[in-house]
CSV table of C-alpha atoms in Angstrom, one decimal:
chain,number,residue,atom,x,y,z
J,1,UNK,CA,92.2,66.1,109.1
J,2,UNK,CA,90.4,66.3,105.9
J,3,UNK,CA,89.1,69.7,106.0
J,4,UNK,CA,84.9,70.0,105.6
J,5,UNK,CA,82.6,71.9,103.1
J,6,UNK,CA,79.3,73.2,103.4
J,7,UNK,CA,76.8,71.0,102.2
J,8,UNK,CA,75.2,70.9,98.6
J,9,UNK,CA,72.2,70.1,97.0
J,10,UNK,CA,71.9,66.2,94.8
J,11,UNK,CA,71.1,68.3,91.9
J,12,UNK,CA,73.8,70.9,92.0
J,13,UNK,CA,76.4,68.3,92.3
J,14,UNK,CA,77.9,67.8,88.8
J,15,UNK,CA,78.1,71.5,88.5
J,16,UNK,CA,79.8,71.8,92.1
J,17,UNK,CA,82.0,69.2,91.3
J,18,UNK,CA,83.9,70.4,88.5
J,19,UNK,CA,83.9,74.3,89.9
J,20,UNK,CA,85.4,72.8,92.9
J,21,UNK,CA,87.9,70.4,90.7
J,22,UNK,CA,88.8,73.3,89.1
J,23,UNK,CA,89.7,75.6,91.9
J,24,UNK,CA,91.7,72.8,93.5
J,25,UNK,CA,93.4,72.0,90.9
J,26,UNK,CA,94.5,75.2,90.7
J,27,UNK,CA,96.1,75.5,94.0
J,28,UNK,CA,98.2,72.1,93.5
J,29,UNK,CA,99.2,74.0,90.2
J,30,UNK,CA,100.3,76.8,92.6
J,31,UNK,CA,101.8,74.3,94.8
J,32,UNK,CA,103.8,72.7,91.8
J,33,UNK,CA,102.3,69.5,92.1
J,34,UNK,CA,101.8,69.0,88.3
J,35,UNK,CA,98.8,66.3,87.1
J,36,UNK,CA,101.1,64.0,85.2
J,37,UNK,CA,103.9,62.7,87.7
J,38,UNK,CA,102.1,64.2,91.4
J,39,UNK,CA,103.5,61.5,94.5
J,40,UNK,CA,101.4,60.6,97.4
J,41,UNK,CA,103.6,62.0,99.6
J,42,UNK,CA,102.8,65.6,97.4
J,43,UNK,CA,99.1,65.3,97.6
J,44,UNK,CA,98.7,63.8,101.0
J,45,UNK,CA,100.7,67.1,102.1
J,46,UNK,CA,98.2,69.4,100.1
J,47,UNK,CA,95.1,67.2,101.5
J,48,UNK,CA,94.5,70.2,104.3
J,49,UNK,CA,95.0,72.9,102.4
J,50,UNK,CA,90.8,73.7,102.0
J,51,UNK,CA,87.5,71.6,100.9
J,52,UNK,CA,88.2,72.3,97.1
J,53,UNK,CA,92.1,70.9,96.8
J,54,UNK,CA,91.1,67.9,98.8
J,55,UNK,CA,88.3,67.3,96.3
J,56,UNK,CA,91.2,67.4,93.3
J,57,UNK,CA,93.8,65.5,96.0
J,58,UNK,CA,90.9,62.7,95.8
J,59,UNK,CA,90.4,62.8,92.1
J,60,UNK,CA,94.2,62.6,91.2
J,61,UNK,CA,94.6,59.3,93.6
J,62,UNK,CA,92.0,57.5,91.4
J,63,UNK,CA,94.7,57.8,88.4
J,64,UNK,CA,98.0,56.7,90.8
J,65,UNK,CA,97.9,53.2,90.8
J,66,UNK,CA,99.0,52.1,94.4
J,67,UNK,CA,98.2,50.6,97.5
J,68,UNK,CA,99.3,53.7,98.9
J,69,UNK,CA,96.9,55.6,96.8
J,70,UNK,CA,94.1,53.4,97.7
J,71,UNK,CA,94.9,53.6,101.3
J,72,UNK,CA,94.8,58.1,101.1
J,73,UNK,CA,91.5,57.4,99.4
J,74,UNK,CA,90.0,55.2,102.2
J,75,UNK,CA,91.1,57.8,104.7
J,76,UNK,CA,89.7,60.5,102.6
J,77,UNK,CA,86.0,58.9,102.8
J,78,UNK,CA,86.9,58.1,106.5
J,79,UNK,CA,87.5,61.5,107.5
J,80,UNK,CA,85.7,63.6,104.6
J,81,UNK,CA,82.1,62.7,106.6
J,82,UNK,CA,80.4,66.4,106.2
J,83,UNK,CA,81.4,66.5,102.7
J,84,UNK,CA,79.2,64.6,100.7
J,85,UNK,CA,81.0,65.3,97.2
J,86,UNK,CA,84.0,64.6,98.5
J,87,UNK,CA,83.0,61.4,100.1
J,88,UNK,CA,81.6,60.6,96.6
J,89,UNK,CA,84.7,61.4,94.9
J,90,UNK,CA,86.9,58.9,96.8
J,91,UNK,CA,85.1,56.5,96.2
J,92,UNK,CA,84.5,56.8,93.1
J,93,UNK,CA,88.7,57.0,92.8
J,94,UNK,CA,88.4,53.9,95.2
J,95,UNK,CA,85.9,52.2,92.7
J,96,UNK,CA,88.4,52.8,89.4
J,97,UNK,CA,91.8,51.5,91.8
J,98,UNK,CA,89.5,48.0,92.8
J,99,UNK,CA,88.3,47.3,89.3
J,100,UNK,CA,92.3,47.2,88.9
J,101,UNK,CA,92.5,44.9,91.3
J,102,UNK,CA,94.3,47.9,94.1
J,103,UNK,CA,92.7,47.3,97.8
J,104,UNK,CA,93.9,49.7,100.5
J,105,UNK,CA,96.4,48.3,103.0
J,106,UNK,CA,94.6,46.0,105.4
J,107,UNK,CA,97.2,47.2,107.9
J,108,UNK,CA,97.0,50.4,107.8
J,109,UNK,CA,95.7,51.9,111.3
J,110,UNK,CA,92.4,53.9,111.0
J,111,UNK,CA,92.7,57.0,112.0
J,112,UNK,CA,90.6,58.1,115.0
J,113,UNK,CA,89.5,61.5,113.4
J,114,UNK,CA,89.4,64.5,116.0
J,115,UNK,CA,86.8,67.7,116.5
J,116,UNK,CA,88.1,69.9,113.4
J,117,UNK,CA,88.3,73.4,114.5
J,118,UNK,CA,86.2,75.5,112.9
J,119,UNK,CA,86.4,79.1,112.3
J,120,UNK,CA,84.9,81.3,114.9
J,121,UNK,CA,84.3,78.2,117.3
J,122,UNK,CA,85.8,77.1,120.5
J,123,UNK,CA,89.0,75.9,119.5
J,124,UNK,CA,90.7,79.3,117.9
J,125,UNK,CA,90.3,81.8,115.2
J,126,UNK,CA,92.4,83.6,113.4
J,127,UNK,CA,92.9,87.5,111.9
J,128,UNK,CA,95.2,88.6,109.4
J,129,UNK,CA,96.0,92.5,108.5
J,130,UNK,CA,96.8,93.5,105.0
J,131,UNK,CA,100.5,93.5,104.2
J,132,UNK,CA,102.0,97.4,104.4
J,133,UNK,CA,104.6,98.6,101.8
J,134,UNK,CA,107.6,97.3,104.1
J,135,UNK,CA,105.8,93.5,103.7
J,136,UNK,CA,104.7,93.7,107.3
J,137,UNK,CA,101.6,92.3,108.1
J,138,UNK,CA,99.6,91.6,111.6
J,139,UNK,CA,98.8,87.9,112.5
J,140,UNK,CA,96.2,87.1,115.5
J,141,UNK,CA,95.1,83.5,116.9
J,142,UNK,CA,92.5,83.6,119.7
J,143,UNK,CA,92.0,80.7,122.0
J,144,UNK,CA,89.7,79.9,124.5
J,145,UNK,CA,90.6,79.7,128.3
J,146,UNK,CA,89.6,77.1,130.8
J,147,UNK,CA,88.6,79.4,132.7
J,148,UNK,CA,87.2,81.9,130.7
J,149,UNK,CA,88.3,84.5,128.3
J,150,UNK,CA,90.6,84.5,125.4
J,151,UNK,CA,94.8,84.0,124.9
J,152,UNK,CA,95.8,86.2,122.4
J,153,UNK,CA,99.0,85.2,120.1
J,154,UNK,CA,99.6,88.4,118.1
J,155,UNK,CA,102.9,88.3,115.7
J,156,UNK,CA,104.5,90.5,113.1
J,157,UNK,CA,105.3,88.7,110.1
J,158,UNK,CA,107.8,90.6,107.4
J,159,UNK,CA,108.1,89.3,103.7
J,160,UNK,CA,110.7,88.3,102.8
J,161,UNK,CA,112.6,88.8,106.4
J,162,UNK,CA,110.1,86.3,108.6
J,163,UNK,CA,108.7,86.9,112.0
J,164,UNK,CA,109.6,90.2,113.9
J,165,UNK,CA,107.6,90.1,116.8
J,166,UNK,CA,105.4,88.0,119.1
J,167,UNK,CA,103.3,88.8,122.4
J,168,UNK,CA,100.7,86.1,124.2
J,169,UNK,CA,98.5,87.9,126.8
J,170,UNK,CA,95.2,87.0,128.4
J,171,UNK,CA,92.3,89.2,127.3
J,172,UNK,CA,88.2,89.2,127.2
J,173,UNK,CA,86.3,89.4,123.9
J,174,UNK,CA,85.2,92.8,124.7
J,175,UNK,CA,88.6,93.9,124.3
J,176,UNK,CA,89.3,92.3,121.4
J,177,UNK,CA,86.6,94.1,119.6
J,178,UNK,CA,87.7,97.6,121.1
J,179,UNK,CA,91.1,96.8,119.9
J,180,UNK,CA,90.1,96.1,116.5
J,181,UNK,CA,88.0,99.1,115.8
J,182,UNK,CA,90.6,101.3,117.5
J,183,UNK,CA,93.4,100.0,114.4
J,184,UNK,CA,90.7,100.6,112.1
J,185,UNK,CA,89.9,103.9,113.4
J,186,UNK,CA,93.3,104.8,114.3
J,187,UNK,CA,95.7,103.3,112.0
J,188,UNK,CA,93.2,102.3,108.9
J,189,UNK,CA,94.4,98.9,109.8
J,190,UNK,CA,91.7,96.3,108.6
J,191,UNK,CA,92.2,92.5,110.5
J,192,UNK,CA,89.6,89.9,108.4
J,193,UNK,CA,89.0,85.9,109.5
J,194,UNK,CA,90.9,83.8,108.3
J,195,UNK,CA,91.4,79.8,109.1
J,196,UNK,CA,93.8,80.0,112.0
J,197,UNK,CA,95.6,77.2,110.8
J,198,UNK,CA,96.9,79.6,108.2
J,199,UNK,CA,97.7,82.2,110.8
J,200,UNK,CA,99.7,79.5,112.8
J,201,UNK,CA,102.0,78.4,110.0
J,202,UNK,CA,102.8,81.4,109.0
J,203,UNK,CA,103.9,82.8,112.4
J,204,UNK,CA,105.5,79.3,112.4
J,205,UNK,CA,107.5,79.2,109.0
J,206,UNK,CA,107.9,83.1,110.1
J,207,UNK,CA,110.1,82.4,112.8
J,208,UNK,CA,111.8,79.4,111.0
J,209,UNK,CA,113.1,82.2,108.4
J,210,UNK,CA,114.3,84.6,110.7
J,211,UNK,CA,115.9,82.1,113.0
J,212,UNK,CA,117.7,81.3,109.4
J,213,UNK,CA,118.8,84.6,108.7
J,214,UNK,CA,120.4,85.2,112.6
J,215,UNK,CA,117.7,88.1,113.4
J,216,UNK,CA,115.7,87.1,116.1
J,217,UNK,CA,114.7,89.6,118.3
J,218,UNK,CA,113.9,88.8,122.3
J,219,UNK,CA,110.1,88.6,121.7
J,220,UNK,CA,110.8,86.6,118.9
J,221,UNK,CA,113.4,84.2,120.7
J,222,UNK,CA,110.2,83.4,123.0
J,223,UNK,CA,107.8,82.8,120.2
J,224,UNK,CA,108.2,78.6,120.4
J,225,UNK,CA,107.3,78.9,124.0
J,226,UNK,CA,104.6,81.1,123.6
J,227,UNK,CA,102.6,78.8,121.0
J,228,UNK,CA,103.0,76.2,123.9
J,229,UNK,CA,100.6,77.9,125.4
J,230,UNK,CA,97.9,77.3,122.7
J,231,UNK,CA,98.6,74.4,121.2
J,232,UNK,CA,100.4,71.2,122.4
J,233,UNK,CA,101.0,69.6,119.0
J,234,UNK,CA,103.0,71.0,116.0
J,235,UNK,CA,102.3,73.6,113.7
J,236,UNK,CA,101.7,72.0,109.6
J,237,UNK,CA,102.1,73.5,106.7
J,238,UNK,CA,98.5,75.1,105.5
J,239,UNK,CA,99.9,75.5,101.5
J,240,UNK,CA,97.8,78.7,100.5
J,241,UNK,CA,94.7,81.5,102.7
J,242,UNK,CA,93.6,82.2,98.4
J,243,UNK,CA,89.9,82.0,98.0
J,244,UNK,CA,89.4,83.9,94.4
J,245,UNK,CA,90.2,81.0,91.5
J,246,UNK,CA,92.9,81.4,89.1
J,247,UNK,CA,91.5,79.8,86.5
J,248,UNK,CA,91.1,82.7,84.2
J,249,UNK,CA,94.3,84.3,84.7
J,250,UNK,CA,95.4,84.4,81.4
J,251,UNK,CA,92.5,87.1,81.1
J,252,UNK,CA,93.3,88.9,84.5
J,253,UNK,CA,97.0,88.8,84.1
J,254,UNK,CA,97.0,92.1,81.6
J,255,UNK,CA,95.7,94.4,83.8
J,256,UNK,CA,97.6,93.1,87.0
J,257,UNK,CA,99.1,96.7,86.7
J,258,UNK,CA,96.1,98.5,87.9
J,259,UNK,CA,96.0,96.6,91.4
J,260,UNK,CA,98.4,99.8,92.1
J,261,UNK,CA,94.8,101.7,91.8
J,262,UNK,CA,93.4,100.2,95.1
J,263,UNK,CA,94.7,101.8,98.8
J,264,UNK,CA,96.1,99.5,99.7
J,265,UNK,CA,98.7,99.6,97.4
J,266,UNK,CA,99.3,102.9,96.4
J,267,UNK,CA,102.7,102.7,98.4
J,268,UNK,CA,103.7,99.7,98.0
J,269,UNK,CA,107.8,100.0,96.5
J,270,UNK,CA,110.6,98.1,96.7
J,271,UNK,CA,113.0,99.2,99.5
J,272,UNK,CA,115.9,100.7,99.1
J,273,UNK,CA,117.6,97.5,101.0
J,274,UNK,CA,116.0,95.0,98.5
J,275,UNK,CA,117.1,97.2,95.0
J,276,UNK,CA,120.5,98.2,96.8
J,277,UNK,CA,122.2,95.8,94.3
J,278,UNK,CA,120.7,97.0,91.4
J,279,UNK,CA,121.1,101.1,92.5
J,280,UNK,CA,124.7,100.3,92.9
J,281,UNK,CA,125.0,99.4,89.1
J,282,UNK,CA,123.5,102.6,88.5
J,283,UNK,CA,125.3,104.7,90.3
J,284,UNK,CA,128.7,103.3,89.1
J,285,UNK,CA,127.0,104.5,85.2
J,286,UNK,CA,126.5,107.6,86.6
J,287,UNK,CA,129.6,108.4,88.1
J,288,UNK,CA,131.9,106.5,85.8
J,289,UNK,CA,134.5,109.0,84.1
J,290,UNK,CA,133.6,107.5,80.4
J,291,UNK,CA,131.0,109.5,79.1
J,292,UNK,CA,127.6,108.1,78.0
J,293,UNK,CA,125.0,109.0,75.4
J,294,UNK,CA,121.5,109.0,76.6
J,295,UNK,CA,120.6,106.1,74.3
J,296,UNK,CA,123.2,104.0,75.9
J,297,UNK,CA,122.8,105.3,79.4
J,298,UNK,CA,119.2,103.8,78.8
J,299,UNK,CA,119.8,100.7,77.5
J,300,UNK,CA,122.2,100.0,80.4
J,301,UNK,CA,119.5,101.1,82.9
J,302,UNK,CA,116.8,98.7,81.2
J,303,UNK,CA,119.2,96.0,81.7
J,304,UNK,CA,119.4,96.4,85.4
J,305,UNK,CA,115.6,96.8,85.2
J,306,UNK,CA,115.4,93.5,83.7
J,307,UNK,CA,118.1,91.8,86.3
J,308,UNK,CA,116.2,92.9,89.1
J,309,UNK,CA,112.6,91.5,87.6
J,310,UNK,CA,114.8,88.2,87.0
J,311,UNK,CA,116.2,87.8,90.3
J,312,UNK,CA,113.5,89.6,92.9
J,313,UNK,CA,111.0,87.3,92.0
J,314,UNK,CA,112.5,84.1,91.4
J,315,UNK,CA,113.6,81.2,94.1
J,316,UNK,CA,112.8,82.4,97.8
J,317,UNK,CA,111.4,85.7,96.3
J,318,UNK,CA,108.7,84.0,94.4
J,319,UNK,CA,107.8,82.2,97.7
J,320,UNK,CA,107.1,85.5,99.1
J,321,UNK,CA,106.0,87.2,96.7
J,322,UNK,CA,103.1,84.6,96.3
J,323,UNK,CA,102.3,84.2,100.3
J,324,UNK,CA,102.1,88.4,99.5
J,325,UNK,CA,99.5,88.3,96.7
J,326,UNK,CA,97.9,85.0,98.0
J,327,UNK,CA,96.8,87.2,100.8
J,328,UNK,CA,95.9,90.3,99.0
J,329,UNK,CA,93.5,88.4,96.9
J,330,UNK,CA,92.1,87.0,100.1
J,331,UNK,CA,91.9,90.2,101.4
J,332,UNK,CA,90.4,91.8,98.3
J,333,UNK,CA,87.9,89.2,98.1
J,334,UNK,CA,86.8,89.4,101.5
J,335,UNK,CA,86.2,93.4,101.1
J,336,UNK,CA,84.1,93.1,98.3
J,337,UNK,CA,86.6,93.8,95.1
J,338,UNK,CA,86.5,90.4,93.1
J,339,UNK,CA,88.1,92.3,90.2
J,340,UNK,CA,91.2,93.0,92.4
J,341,UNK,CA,90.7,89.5,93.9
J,342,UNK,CA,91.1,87.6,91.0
J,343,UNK,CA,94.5,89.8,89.3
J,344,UNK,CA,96.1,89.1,92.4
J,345,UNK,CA,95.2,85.5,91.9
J,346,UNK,CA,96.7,85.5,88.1
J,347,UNK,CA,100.3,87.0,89.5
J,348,UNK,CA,100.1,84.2,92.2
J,349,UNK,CA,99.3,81.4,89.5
J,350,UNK,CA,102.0,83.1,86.9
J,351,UNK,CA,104.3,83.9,89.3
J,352,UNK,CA,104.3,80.0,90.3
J,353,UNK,CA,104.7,79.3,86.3
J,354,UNK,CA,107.6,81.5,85.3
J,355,UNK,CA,109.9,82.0,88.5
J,356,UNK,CA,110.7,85.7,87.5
J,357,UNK,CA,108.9,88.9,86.9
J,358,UNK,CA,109.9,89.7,83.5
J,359,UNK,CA,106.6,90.0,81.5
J,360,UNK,CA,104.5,90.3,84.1
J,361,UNK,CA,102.9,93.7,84.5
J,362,UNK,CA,102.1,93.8,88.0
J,363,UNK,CA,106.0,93.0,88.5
J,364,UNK,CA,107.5,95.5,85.9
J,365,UNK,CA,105.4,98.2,87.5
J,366,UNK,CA,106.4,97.1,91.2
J,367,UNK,CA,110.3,97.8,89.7
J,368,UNK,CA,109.8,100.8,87.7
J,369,UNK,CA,108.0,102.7,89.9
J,370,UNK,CA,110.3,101.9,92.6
J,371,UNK,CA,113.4,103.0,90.5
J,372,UNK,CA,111.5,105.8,89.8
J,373,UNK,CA,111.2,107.2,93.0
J,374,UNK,CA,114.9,106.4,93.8
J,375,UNK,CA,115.6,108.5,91.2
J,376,UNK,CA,113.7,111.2,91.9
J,377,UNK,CA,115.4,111.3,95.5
J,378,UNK,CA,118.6,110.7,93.6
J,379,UNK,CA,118.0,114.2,92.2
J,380,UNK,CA,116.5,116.1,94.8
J,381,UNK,CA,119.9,115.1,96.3
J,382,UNK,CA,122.1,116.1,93.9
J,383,UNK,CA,120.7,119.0,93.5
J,384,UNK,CA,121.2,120.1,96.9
J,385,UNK,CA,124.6,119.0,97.2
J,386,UNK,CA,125.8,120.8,94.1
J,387,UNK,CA,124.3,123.7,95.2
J,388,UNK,CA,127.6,124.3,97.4
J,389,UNK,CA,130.4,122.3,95.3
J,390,UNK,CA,132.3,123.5,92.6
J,391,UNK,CA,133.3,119.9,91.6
J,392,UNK,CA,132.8,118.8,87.9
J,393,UNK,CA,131.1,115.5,87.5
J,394,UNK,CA,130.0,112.9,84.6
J,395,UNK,CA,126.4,114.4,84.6
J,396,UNK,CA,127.7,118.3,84.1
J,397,UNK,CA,130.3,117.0,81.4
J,398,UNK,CA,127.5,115.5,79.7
J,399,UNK,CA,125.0,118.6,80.4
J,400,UNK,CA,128.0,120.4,78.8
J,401,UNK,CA,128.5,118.5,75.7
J,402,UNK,CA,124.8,118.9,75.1
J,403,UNK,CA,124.3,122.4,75.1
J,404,UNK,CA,128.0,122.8,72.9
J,405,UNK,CA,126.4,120.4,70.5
J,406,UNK,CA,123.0,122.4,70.4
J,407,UNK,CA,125.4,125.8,69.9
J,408,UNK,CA,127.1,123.9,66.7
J,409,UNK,CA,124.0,123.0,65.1
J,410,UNK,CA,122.5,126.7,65.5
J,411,UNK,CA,125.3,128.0,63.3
């Protein structure tokens, strides 16, 4: 279903147009569906994504010439009927494939368009918490019952590790509302709307992931036939929640660093599970028997730095790490911080460019200060346990070669 906007006024259109062009074409840049070789079956797939990226989905068809394209386009007018710009803009694409002589296919089966559900209507809503420092995040869908009251689908959903839990129950609005101020209150846990389309595939693809990895849990196990209960059909992929445009993020990417500043994520680290790798390297430097310079024990430490900002954030990682920062700019945006909002968005857009996290500052603090605070625990650690050993290690040789070189040059 071709997703709706709100309506505009004839003479804001041009201007709405190409604001809206630009935002969508942004997500399909996200998405990796580039403007020179994009398929049908790419863009058809990114049609639901949100009003903007169906305007650019529409735009791009005019320029594939096929019958297929033609026939997306005449769907797109079909079922884009509360959208007038959108409307215009297939068939306007329509117009430019007919002047080269491409119809759509005469055979192709209308589609008999259905009630979209709208957020905050009768058909189901959705909430989303902020993601905590472990990648956890909280994931509601409410549905209406029959017979009154709501069914309540609330999942945990980890990234990278997928869905860790699931629970349906039957509850009244009332409830609801009490339950949300009592997280707030409580925890200082924050749940904003968001299209529960969104919520639903990424419960969905949550489970998918940690049915993959072999750590499904027993509420988990259950989720399939606890989304029976809301929805007969399946769940389909809703490609990105971001509402902030990317568009300037070669400005915004420079100070991507100082998103640390907000709340949020002021303890948001890497885990000691995700670096464990990468602290193994160091710890065979440190306790190897040849002895070190500090120059060179720094330059081998900056190359496991730069390993782990290669590999964290490239294949899978960069999928999570965007479906991360795609939220938090949601998030941000949605509280009032458009500044925040829109560095988020430029780590999500370069992210989705380069496949690693070298260069990025957002990234290279994310690994830093994460090393960092190993370190310091590293310490604290050592320090205790040499408080009652007389064993000799690398680190005291070295102290000790310091101090005798410190002795020679005061002669």
């Amino acid at each position: 279903m071709v997703p709706a906007a709100a309506p505009v006024g004839i003479g804001d259109m041009a201007d709405e147009r190409e604001s809206r062009l630009r935002r969508g074409s942004d997500v399909l840049k996200r998405l990796g569906i580039s403007a020179e070789d994009a398929s049908i079956e790419q863009l058809e797939g990114a049609l639901d994504s949100d009003p903007e990226t169906a305007l650019a989905v529409a735009e791009r068809c005019g320029a594939l010439r096929s019958v297929e394209s033609a026939t997306l386009l005449a769907r797109i007018e079909r079922e884009g009927r509360q959208d007038k710009l959108l409307r215009r803009e297939a068939r306007r694409s329509l117009y430019r494939l007919k002047q080269k002589g491409i119809e759509p296919n005469p055979q192709a089966a209308p589609e008999v368009p259905g009630p979209r559900p709208a957020l905050g209507g009768p058909d189901a809503e959705g909430l989303l918490s902020f993601g905590d420092a472990a990648g956890d995040r909280l994931v509601w869908i409410l549905k209406p019952r029959p017979g009154g009251g709501l069914l309540h689908l609330s999942t945990v959903v980890n990234e990278p590790a997928g869905l860790k839990e699931a629970v349906l129950a039957e509850v009244r609005r009332k409830s609801i509302r009490g339950l949300r101020e009592e997280l707030r209150a409580r925890h200082g846990l924050r749940l904003i709307e968001v299209d529960w389309r969104y919520c639903d595939w990424i419960s969905a693809e949550g489970y998918e992931r940690a049915r993959q990895r072999g750590a499904v849990s027993e509420s988990v196990a259950r989720y399939p036939q606890l989304r029976l209960q809301l929805f007969a059909f399946a769940s389909k992929p809703f490609a990105t929640v971001l509402r902030p445009s990317a568009a300037d993020a070669g400005a915004q990417l420079p100070s991507s660093a100082s998103l640390y500043e907000e709340p949020e994520l002021q303890h948001w680290i890497l885990g000691e599970e995700m670096l464990g790798p990468y602290l193994a390297r160091y710890r065979e430097i440190r306790n190897s028997p040849i002895v070190l310079d500090r120059p060179a024990q720094l330059a081998r430490l900056e190359e496991i730095v730069q390993d782990a900002l290669g590999e964290l954030f490239a294949g899978e990682g960069a999928a999570s790490w965007r479906r991360r920062l795609d939220e938090t700019a949601f998030f941000f945006d949605a509280t009032g911080r458009p500044a925040a909002a829109q560095r988020a968005a430029a780590v999500v857009a370069e992210l989705g460019l380069r496949n690693t996290g070298r260069g990025i500052p957002f990234c290279e603090e994310l690994v830093r200060r994460s090393f960092g605070i190993f370190f310091a625990r590293e310490a604290e650690r050592e320090r205790e346990e040499k408080a009652g050993s007389v064993l000799v290690t690398p680190d005291d040789i070295r102290a000790e070669q310091a101090r005798a070189r410190g002795r020679t040059r005061g002669r």
